[in-house]
Amino acid sequence: MKKSLRSVPVKMSRLADLTIDCMRNGRNARAEKMMQAAEWLLQNGTSQVAGAVSAVYVYTLSMFLDLHPELRKRYLAKLPPGLMNEYRRQLYACGM
């Protein structure tokens, strides 16, 4: 069996894309499970994994949610605390 050679940021990007697809298609429970998985990785992963969750996953989700206000209200309320802290950190870092 061939070993996966994809890097952690690429995997976080893929997880973010899958989460966004679930949000668009109304699969709320699956999107919430993916957000919980990202939260777990943020809390329990290595520093490289936590950095990728913060820099790639949260950034990708925040860009999508900023462009879709109707989904933003629904899913920001469901973000786990660690992801919400990262979202706020990024939001305030850019001066919004």
XYZ file of C-alpha atoms in Angstrom:
96
model
C 0.000 0.000 0.000
C 1.345 3.412 -0.943
C 1.987 5.854 1.888
C 0.241 9.201 1.669
C 2.712 11.985 0.940
C 0.395 14.938 1.340
C 1.460 17.575 3.811
C -0.523 18.675 6.852
C -1.618 22.021 5.320
C -2.916 20.213 2.231
C -4.932 17.866 4.428
C -6.335 20.805 6.418
C -7.310 22.487 3.171
C -9.127 19.332 2.094
C -10.931 19.128 5.459
C -11.968 22.771 5.119
C -13.248 22.152 1.578
C -15.273 19.161 2.756
C -16.714 21.191 5.636
C -17.703 23.980 3.248
C -19.347 21.490 0.885
C -21.405 20.141 3.779
C -22.413 23.679 4.775
C -23.501 24.498 1.227
C -25.509 21.293 0.899
C -27.234 21.629 4.267
C -25.569 18.627 5.888
C -25.340 20.341 9.260
C -24.537 17.299 11.387
C -21.645 16.272 9.157
C -20.272 19.837 9.067
C -20.410 19.969 12.864
C -18.541 16.649 13.113
C -15.809 18.013 10.868
C -15.551 21.157 12.969
C -15.289 18.980 16.098
C -12.511 16.974 14.414
C -10.635 20.187 13.611
C -11.117 21.313 17.211
C -9.668 18.028 18.455
C -6.679 18.424 16.148
C -6.182 21.983 17.361
C -6.215 20.915 21.010
C -4.390 17.569 20.783
C -2.251 17.755 17.662
C 1.385 18.675 17.348
C 2.371 22.301 16.958
C 2.567 21.784 13.179
C -0.968 20.387 13.086
C -2.333 23.133 15.357
C -0.681 25.756 13.179
C -2.191 24.234 10.058
C -5.645 24.169 11.638
C -5.291 27.813 12.559
C -3.674 29.045 9.361
C -5.478 26.918 6.788
C -8.714 25.461 8.185
C -9.963 28.452 10.164
C -8.830 30.930 7.508
C -10.614 29.026 4.727
C -13.814 28.731 6.761
C -13.745 32.381 7.752
C -13.311 33.505 4.144
C -16.272 31.356 3.089
C -18.484 32.486 5.976
C -17.669 36.151 5.368
C -18.942 35.776 1.805
C -22.172 34.015 2.870
C -23.875 35.952 5.683
C -26.886 33.613 5.774
C -24.602 30.682 6.609
C -22.337 32.768 8.815
C -24.980 33.284 11.486
C -25.834 29.591 11.576
C -22.324 28.164 11.699
C -20.471 30.717 13.817
C -22.796 29.779 16.664
C -21.769 26.128 16.209
C -18.001 26.651 16.108
C -16.227 24.918 18.991
C -14.498 27.257 21.482
C -10.935 26.718 20.238
C -11.879 27.354 16.614
C -13.896 30.398 17.678
C -10.844 31.796 19.480
C -8.728 31.279 16.374
C -11.435 32.905 14.240
C -11.525 35.953 16.522
C -7.732 36.128 16.611
C -7.615 36.242 12.813
C -10.484 38.707 12.632
C -8.869 41.134 15.039
C -5.409 40.683 13.536
C -6.621 42.097 10.241
C -8.224 45.081 11.990
C -11.908 44.377 11.468
